[in-house]
Amino acid sequence: MKMNARYCLLTATVCILLAACSSDPQKAVLAKVAPAKPTVMEPFRFHKAIEVSPGQTYDVLSWGRGASAVGAFMILHSDSSAAKYTTTTGDLDGTIADAYNADMDTDGNPEILIQARAMDTVKYAKIYAYEFNNSNANKLDFPKLTTSQRKGYRGDDNFYIKDGLLIREFPIYDRNDSLAKPTGAKRQIQYGLRNNNFTVQQLSKDSVQVKDNKSAAQTVKQAQPEKRTVSKKSTKRKKAEAKKKRRRRRG
């Protein structure tokens, strides 16, 4: 009987301890560890897969060893339904910031746009554009900024796709040299495609004026004071007249 009583008492004590532990408000919280982002293996620096339709994927990559400001890019087109695979390559100026897919001329052929960032005196942007028709890649020449569009431009471009068109935004500075300060205004440009040529339309109206680097210097000629010139002949005459007067007085 004593053994049974001790066994029952021990069992009750263990149950009470377990209940107390389970009702403890301070429970250990396991920290959630975010999965690590997949890194691009050397010598590659950038990778983005763009699926334009089921079975049609374009992998955009950049690579290069020994330098970070230059390299090369390639676009791997995988047509899994037809088991066709093509590669398009090109030289890269700068580093790839992003890649976009569009159909700006609505002809059913996708355009792959690669945005690169480079640096000289400003952080400028460069676009590498291709239109794909099945396995054929047609390179498109992206237009440069005009003289008026470059006023106050110091880089820091932002690109995005809106309504199937490419939009470009960048801040406007008060001048075009290293002393430039942002004005708070932005210039917005829209790019489309027609007959494999880009169309350009500025959407924003410039509300600020940009100073020119070289101000037109006005040279004002100061009037020089007139110099009094006394001829030698006049001095000789005065001396001769003075001598005559002296002679008359003596005579």
mmCIF file of C-alpha atoms in Angstrom:
data_model
loop_
_atom_site.group_PDB
_atom_site.id
_atom_site.type_symbol
_atom_site.label_atom_id
_atom_site.label_comp_id
_atom_site.label_asym_id
_atom_site.label_seq_id
_atom_site.Cartn_x
_atom_site.Cartn_y
_atom_site.Cartn_z
ATOM 1 C CA MET A 1 0.000 0.000 0.000
ATOM 2 C CA LYS A 2 2.836 2.382 0.856
ATOM 3 C CA MET A 3 4.492 1.686 -2.506
ATOM 4 C CA ASN A 4 1.257 2.391 -4.367
ATOM 5 C CA ALA A 5 0.782 5.641 -2.438
ATOM 6 C CA ARG A 6 4.315 6.772 -3.240
ATOM 7 C CA TYR A 7 3.870 5.846 -6.901
ATOM 8 C CA CYS A 8 0.609 7.793 -7.097
ATOM 9 C CA LEU A 9 2.202 10.792 -5.393
ATOM 10 C CA LEU A 10 5.176 10.743 -7.781
ATOM 11 C CA THR A 11 2.894 10.471 -10.800
ATOM 12 C CA ALA A 12 0.781 13.400 -9.617
ATOM 13 C CA THR A 13 3.895 15.537 -9.056
ATOM 14 C CA VAL A 14 5.177 14.834 -12.567
ATOM 15 C CA CYS A 15 1.788 15.709 -14.078
ATOM 16 C CA ILE A 16 1.691 19.007 -12.165
ATOM 17 C CA LEU A 17 5.192 19.920 -13.367
ATOM 18 C CA LEU A 18 4.309 19.111 -16.979
ATOM 19 C CA ALA A 19 1.149 21.198 -16.773
ATOM 20 C CA ALA A 20 3.093 24.115 -15.318
ATOM 21 C CA CYS A 21 5.674 23.960 -18.097
ATOM 22 C CA SER A 22 3.022 23.802 -20.801
ATOM 23 C CA SER A 23 1.173 26.819 -19.369
ATOM 24 C CA ASP A 24 4.308 28.968 -19.125
ATOM 25 C CA PRO A 25 3.512 32.265 -20.925
ATOM 26 C CA GLN A 26 7.138 32.829 -21.852
ATOM 27 C CA LYS A 27 7.467 30.299 -24.612
ATOM 28 C CA ALA A 28 10.608 30.052 -26.671
ATOM 29 C CA VAL A 29 10.008 31.636 -30.066
ATOM 30 C CA LEU A 30 11.934 30.158 -32.937
ATOM 31 C CA ALA A 31 13.494 32.839 -35.136
ATOM 32 C CA LYS A 32 12.384 32.661 -38.734
ATOM 33 C CA VAL A 33 15.379 32.490 -41.015
ATOM 34 C CA ALA A 34 14.786 33.992 -44.444
ATOM 35 C CA PRO A 35 15.998 31.784 -47.268
ATOM 36 C CA ALA A 36 19.213 33.041 -48.783
ATOM 37 C CA LYS A 37 18.924 34.597 -52.209
ATOM 38 C CA PRO A 38 20.560 32.541 -54.911
ATOM 39 C CA THR A 39 23.888 34.039 -55.878
ATOM 40 C CA VAL A 40 25.138 34.179 -59.441
ATOM 41 C CA MET A 41 28.186 32.004 -59.936
ATOM 42 C CA GLU A 42 31.382 33.575 -61.263
ATOM 43 C CA PRO A 43 32.119 34.860 -63.842
ATOM 44 C CA PHE A 44 28.442 35.876 -64.139
ATOM 45 C CA ARG A 45 27.222 39.048 -62.419
ATOM 46 C CA PHE A 46 23.548 39.338 -63.323
ATOM 47 C CA HIS A 47 20.762 36.922 -64.211
ATOM 48 C CA LYS A 48 17.066 37.430 -64.824
ATOM 49 C CA ALA A 49 14.638 34.987 -66.415
ATOM 50 C CA ILE A 50 11.795 36.583 -68.406
ATOM 51 C CA GLU A 51 8.927 34.313 -69.462
ATOM 52 C CA VAL A 52 6.959 36.102 -72.170
ATOM 53 C CA SER A 53 4.578 33.187 -72.742
ATOM 54 C CA PRO A 54 4.347 29.509 -71.758
ATOM 55 C CA GLY A 55 7.429 27.768 -73.113
ATOM 56 C CA GLN A 56 9.073 31.048 -74.239
ATOM 57 C CA THR A 57 11.769 32.176 -71.792
ATOM 58 C CA TYR A 58 14.571 34.707 -72.188
ATOM 59 C CA ASP A 59 17.446 34.482 -69.706
ATOM 60 C CA VAL A 60 19.445 37.727 -69.504
ATOM 61 C CA LEU A 61 22.974 37.380 -68.105
ATOM 62 C CA SER A 62 26.136 39.460 -67.844
ATOM 63 C CA TRP A 63 29.654 38.277 -67.188
ATOM 64 C CA GLY A 64 33.288 39.347 -67.102
ATOM 65 C CA ARG A 65 36.373 38.716 -65.012
ATOM 66 C CA GLY A 66 38.911 41.271 -63.832
ATOM 67 C CA ALA A 67 36.754 44.389 -64.267
ATOM 68 C CA SER A 68 33.412 45.570 -62.947
ATOM 69 C CA ALA A 69 32.707 48.501 -65.291
ATOM 70 C CA VAL A 70 32.932 46.553 -68.559
ATOM 71 C CA GLY A 71 31.992 43.075 -69.685
ATOM 72 C CA ALA A 72 29.492 41.356 -71.938
ATOM 73 C CA PHE A 73 25.858 40.283 -71.909
ATOM 74 C CA MET A 74 23.903 37.476 -73.472
ATOM 75 C CA ILE A 75 20.249 36.638 -73.990
ATOM 76 C CA LEU A 76 19.413 32.929 -73.955
ATOM 77 C CA HIS A 77 16.121 32.205 -75.725
ATOM 78 C CA SER A 78 14.531 28.895 -74.807
ATOM 79 C CA ASP A 79 11.637 27.705 -76.959
ATOM 80 C CA SER A 80 10.832 24.564 -75.024
ATOM 81 C CA SER A 81 7.764 23.670 -77.092
ATOM 82 C CA ALA A 82 9.791 23.541 -80.326
ATOM 83 C CA ALA A 83 13.024 22.496 -78.579
ATOM 84 C CA LYS A 84 14.915 25.467 -80.072
ATOM 85 C CA TYR A 85 17.591 27.374 -78.185
ATOM 86 C CA THR A 86 19.400 30.492 -79.426
ATOM 87 C CA THR A 87 21.979 32.879 -77.958
ATOM 88 C CA THR A 88 22.392 36.622 -78.540
ATOM 89 C CA THR A 89 25.514 38.351 -77.189
ATOM 90 C CA GLY A 90 26.979 41.848 -77.073
ATOM 91 C CA ASP A 91 29.550 44.062 -75.369
ATOM 92 C CA LEU A 92 28.424 45.704 -72.145
ATOM 93 C CA ASP A 93 29.303 49.218 -70.992
ATOM 94 C CA GLY A 94 28.720 49.419 -67.236
ATOM 95 C CA THR A 95 26.676 47.025 -65.124
ATOM 96 C CA ILE A 96 23.163 45.706 -65.763
ATOM 97 C CA ALA A 97 20.566 47.296 -63.488
ATOM 98 C CA ASP A 98 17.489 45.492 -64.836
ATOM 99 C CA ALA A 99 15.914 43.884 -67.900
ATOM 100 C CA TYR A 100 12.403 44.421 -69.268
ATOM 101 C CA ASN A 101 9.979 42.770 -71.663
ATOM 102 C CA ALA A 102 7.614 44.739 -73.894
ATOM 103 C CA ASP A 103 5.755 44.665 -77.197
ATOM 104 C CA MET A 104 5.776 48.375 -77.983
ATOM 105 C CA ASP A 105 4.635 48.009 -81.607
ATOM 106 C CA THR A 106 2.030 45.324 -80.721
ATOM 107 C CA ASP A 107 3.167 43.007 -83.517
ATOM 108 C CA GLY A 108 3.353 39.933 -81.285
ATOM 109 C CA ASN A 109 7.174 39.881 -81.280
ATOM 110 C CA PRO A 110 8.650 40.512 -77.831
ATOM 111 C CA GLU A 111 11.311 43.136 -77.185
ATOM 112 C CA ILE A 112 13.963 42.539 -74.541
ATOM 113 C CA LEU A 113 15.385 45.773 -73.101
ATOM 114 C CA ILE A 114 18.551 45.689 -70.978
ATOM 115 C CA GLN A 115 19.247 48.715 -68.779
ATOM 116 C CA ALA A 116 22.910 49.299 -67.922
ATOM 117 C CA ARG A 117 24.413 51.930 -65.639
ATOM 118 C CA ALA A 118 27.810 53.438 -66.302
ATOM 119 C CA MET A 119 29.832 56.301 -64.855
ATOM 120 C CA ASP A 120 32.000 59.040 -66.311
ATOM 121 C CA THR A 121 31.260 62.568 -65.103
ATOM 122 C CA VAL A 122 27.627 61.542 -64.529
ATOM 123 C CA LYS A 123 25.822 58.286 -63.761
ATOM 124 C CA TYR A 124 24.365 57.789 -67.211
ATOM 125 C CA ALA A 125 22.124 54.994 -68.480
ATOM 126 C CA LYS A 126 22.371 52.862 -71.583
ATOM 127 C CA ILE A 127 19.713 50.637 -73.148
ATOM 128 C CA TYR A 128 20.436 47.520 -75.217
ATOM 129 C CA ALA A 129 17.290 46.587 -77.136
ATOM 130 C CA TYR A 130 16.395 43.545 -79.245
ATOM 131 C CA GLU A 131 13.210 42.411 -80.931
ATOM 132 C CA PHE A 132 12.793 38.652 -81.307
ATOM 133 C CA ASN A 133 10.906 36.975 -84.127
ATOM 134 C CA ASN A 134 11.019 33.248 -83.431
ATOM 135 C CA SER A 135 14.760 32.479 -83.439
ATOM 136 C CA ASN A 136 15.824 35.752 -85.091
ATOM 137 C CA ALA A 137 17.102 38.657 -82.976
ATOM 138 C CA ASN A 138 16.897 42.162 -84.449
ATOM 139 C CA LYS A 139 19.030 44.791 -82.717
ATOM 140 C CA LEU A 140 17.300 48.139 -82.151
ATOM 141 C CA ASP A 141 19.208 51.422 -81.844
ATOM 142 C CA PHE A 142 18.103 53.235 -78.715
ATOM 143 C CA PRO A 143 17.993 57.027 -79.276
ATOM 144 C CA LYS A 144 20.294 59.365 -77.379
ATOM 145 C CA LEU A 145 19.016 62.358 -75.459
ATOM 146 C CA THR A 146 18.671 65.509 -77.520
ATOM 147 C CA THR A 147 20.330 68.792 -76.568
ATOM 148 C CA SER A 148 17.180 70.077 -74.877
ATOM 149 C CA GLN A 149 16.600 66.766 -73.079
ATOM 150 C CA ARG A 150 20.177 66.775 -71.757
ATOM 151 C CA LYS A 151 19.807 70.155 -70.047
ATOM 152 C CA GLY A 152 20.220 69.547 -66.332
ATOM 153 C CA TYR A 153 20.859 65.812 -66.856
ATOM 154 C CA ARG A 154 23.156 64.158 -64.301
ATOM 155 C CA GLY A 155 22.018 60.539 -64.605
ATOM 156 C CA ASP A 156 20.128 58.533 -61.950
ATOM 157 C CA ASP A 157 17.635 57.290 -64.566
ATOM 158 C CA ASN A 158 14.587 55.254 -63.630
ATOM 159 C CA PHE A 159 13.019 53.020 -66.317
ATOM 160 C CA TYR A 160 9.750 51.098 -66.203
ATOM 161 C CA ILE A 161 7.081 49.689 -68.515
ATOM 162 C CA LYS A 162 3.668 51.375 -68.553
ATOM 163 C CA ASP A 163 0.835 50.487 -70.948
ATOM 164 C CA GLY A 164 3.288 48.510 -73.074
ATOM 165 C CA LEU A 165 5.673 51.474 -73.531
ATOM 166 C CA LEU A 166 9.036 52.278 -71.970
ATOM 167 C CA ILE A 167 9.049 55.245 -69.577
ATOM 168 C CA ARG A 168 12.221 57.050 -68.548
ATOM 169 C CA GLU A 169 12.471 59.464 -65.614
ATOM 170 C CA PHE A 170 15.434 61.369 -64.239
ATOM 171 C CA PRO A 171 15.919 64.373 -61.928
ATOM 172 C CA ILE A 172 16.742 67.782 -63.384
ATOM 173 C CA TYR A 173 19.693 69.725 -61.972
ATOM 174 C CA ASP A 174 20.177 73.481 -62.098
ATOM 175 C CA ARG A 175 23.297 73.192 -64.255
ATOM 176 C CA ASN A 176 25.401 70.649 -66.141
ATOM 177 C CA ASP A 177 28.669 70.672 -64.202
ATOM 178 C CA SER A 178 30.002 69.225 -60.947
ATOM 179 C CA LEU A 179 28.490 72.112 -58.936
ATOM 180 C CA ALA A 180 24.971 71.158 -60.028
ATOM 181 C CA LYS A 181 22.201 70.858 -57.454
ATOM 182 C CA PRO A 182 18.853 69.069 -57.910
ATOM 183 C CA THR A 183 15.911 71.347 -58.613
ATOM 184 C CA GLY A 184 13.295 68.878 -57.386
ATOM 185 C CA ALA A 185 11.780 68.575 -60.870
ATOM 186 C CA LYS A 186 11.865 65.459 -63.059
ATOM 187 C CA ARG A 187 11.927 64.943 -66.809
ATOM 188 C CA GLN A 188 9.733 62.123 -68.124
ATOM 189 C CA ILE A 189 10.198 60.625 -71.588
ATOM 190 C CA GLN A 190 8.126 57.936 -73.298
ATOM 191 C CA TYR A 191 9.554 55.514 -75.877
ATOM 192 C CA GLY A 192 7.546 53.530 -78.395
ATOM 193 C CA LEU A 193 8.401 51.460 -81.465
ATOM 194 C CA ARG A 194 7.289 51.853 -85.073
ATOM 195 C CA ASN A 195 8.798 50.056 -88.073
ATOM 196 C CA ASN A 196 11.680 48.876 -85.863
ATOM 197 C CA ASN A 197 12.538 52.486 -84.962
ATOM 198 C CA PHE A 198 12.043 54.119 -81.588
ATOM 199 C CA THR A 199 9.596 56.976 -81.197
ATOM 200 C CA VAL A 200 10.293 59.565 -78.504
ATOM 201 C CA GLN A 201 7.830 61.804 -76.692
ATOM 202 C CA GLN A 202 8.532 64.011 -73.695
ATOM 203 C CA LEU A 203 5.614 63.739 -71.291
ATOM 204 C CA SER A 204 6.665 66.296 -68.704
ATOM 205 C CA LYS A 205 6.960 70.043 -69.207
ATOM 206 C CA ASP A 206 10.123 71.640 -67.901
ATOM 207 C CA SER A 207 9.219 74.118 -65.190
ATOM 208 C CA VAL A 208 12.787 75.125 -64.358
ATOM 209 C CA GLN A 209 15.526 76.837 -66.287
ATOM 210 C CA VAL A 210 19.008 75.372 -66.415
ATOM 211 C CA LYS A 211 21.986 77.668 -66.320
ATOM 212 C CA ASP A 212 24.599 77.348 -69.026
ATOM 213 C CA ASN A 213 28.069 76.333 -67.940
ATOM 214 C CA LYS A 214 29.740 79.181 -69.829
ATOM 215 C CA SER A 215 28.086 82.542 -69.335
ATOM 216 C CA ALA A 216 28.553 84.948 -72.175
ATOM 217 C CA ALA A 217 31.166 87.394 -70.961
ATOM 218 C CA GLN A 218 30.574 90.923 -72.174
ATOM 219 C CA THR A 219 33.787 92.804 -72.742
ATOM 220 C CA VAL A 220 33.397 96.512 -72.168
ATOM 221 C CA LYS A 221 36.163 98.737 -73.421
ATOM 222 C CA GLN A 222 36.930 101.493 -70.994
ATOM 223 C CA ALA A 223 37.586 104.889 -72.465
ATOM 224 C CA GLN A 224 41.209 105.739 -72.009
ATOM 225 C CA PRO A 225 42.028 109.327 -70.956
ATOM 226 C CA GLU A 226 43.328 111.459 -73.761
ATOM 227 C CA LYS A 227 47.020 112.179 -73.582
ATOM 228 C CA ARG A 228 48.113 115.719 -74.211
ATOM 229 C CA THR A 229 50.778 115.741 -76.838
ATOM 230 C CA VAL A 230 52.897 118.823 -77.213
ATOM 231 C CA SER A 231 54.643 119.117 -80.517
ATOM 232 C CA LYS A 232 58.303 120.044 -80.663
ATOM 233 C CA LYS A 233 57.555 122.853 -83.097
ATOM 234 C CA SER A 234 55.312 124.676 -80.635
ATOM 235 C CA THR A 235 57.954 124.546 -77.897
ATOM 236 C CA LYS A 236 60.609 125.908 -80.271
ATOM 237 C CA ARG A 237 58.354 128.813 -81.244
ATOM 238 C CA LYS A 238 57.733 129.688 -77.622
ATOM 239 C CA LYS A 239 61.451 129.717 -76.891
ATOM 240 C CA ALA A 240 62.156 131.914 -79.949
ATOM 241 C CA GLU A 241 59.467 134.418 -78.948
ATOM 242 C CA ALA A 242 60.853 134.566 -75.423
ATOM 243 C CA LYS A 243 64.356 135.376 -76.770
ATOM 244 C CA LYS A 244 62.978 138.171 -78.997
ATOM 245 C CA LYS A 245 61.222 139.765 -76.025
ATOM 246 C CA ARG A 246 64.457 139.730 -74.027
ATOM 247 C CA ARG A 247 66.388 141.371 -76.864
ATOM 248 C CA ARG A 248 63.785 144.128 -77.202
ATOM 249 C CA ARG A 249 63.981 144.883 -73.517
ATOM 250 C CA ARG A 250 67.768 145.126 -73.670
ATOM 251 C CA GLY A 251 67.644 147.387 -76.709
#
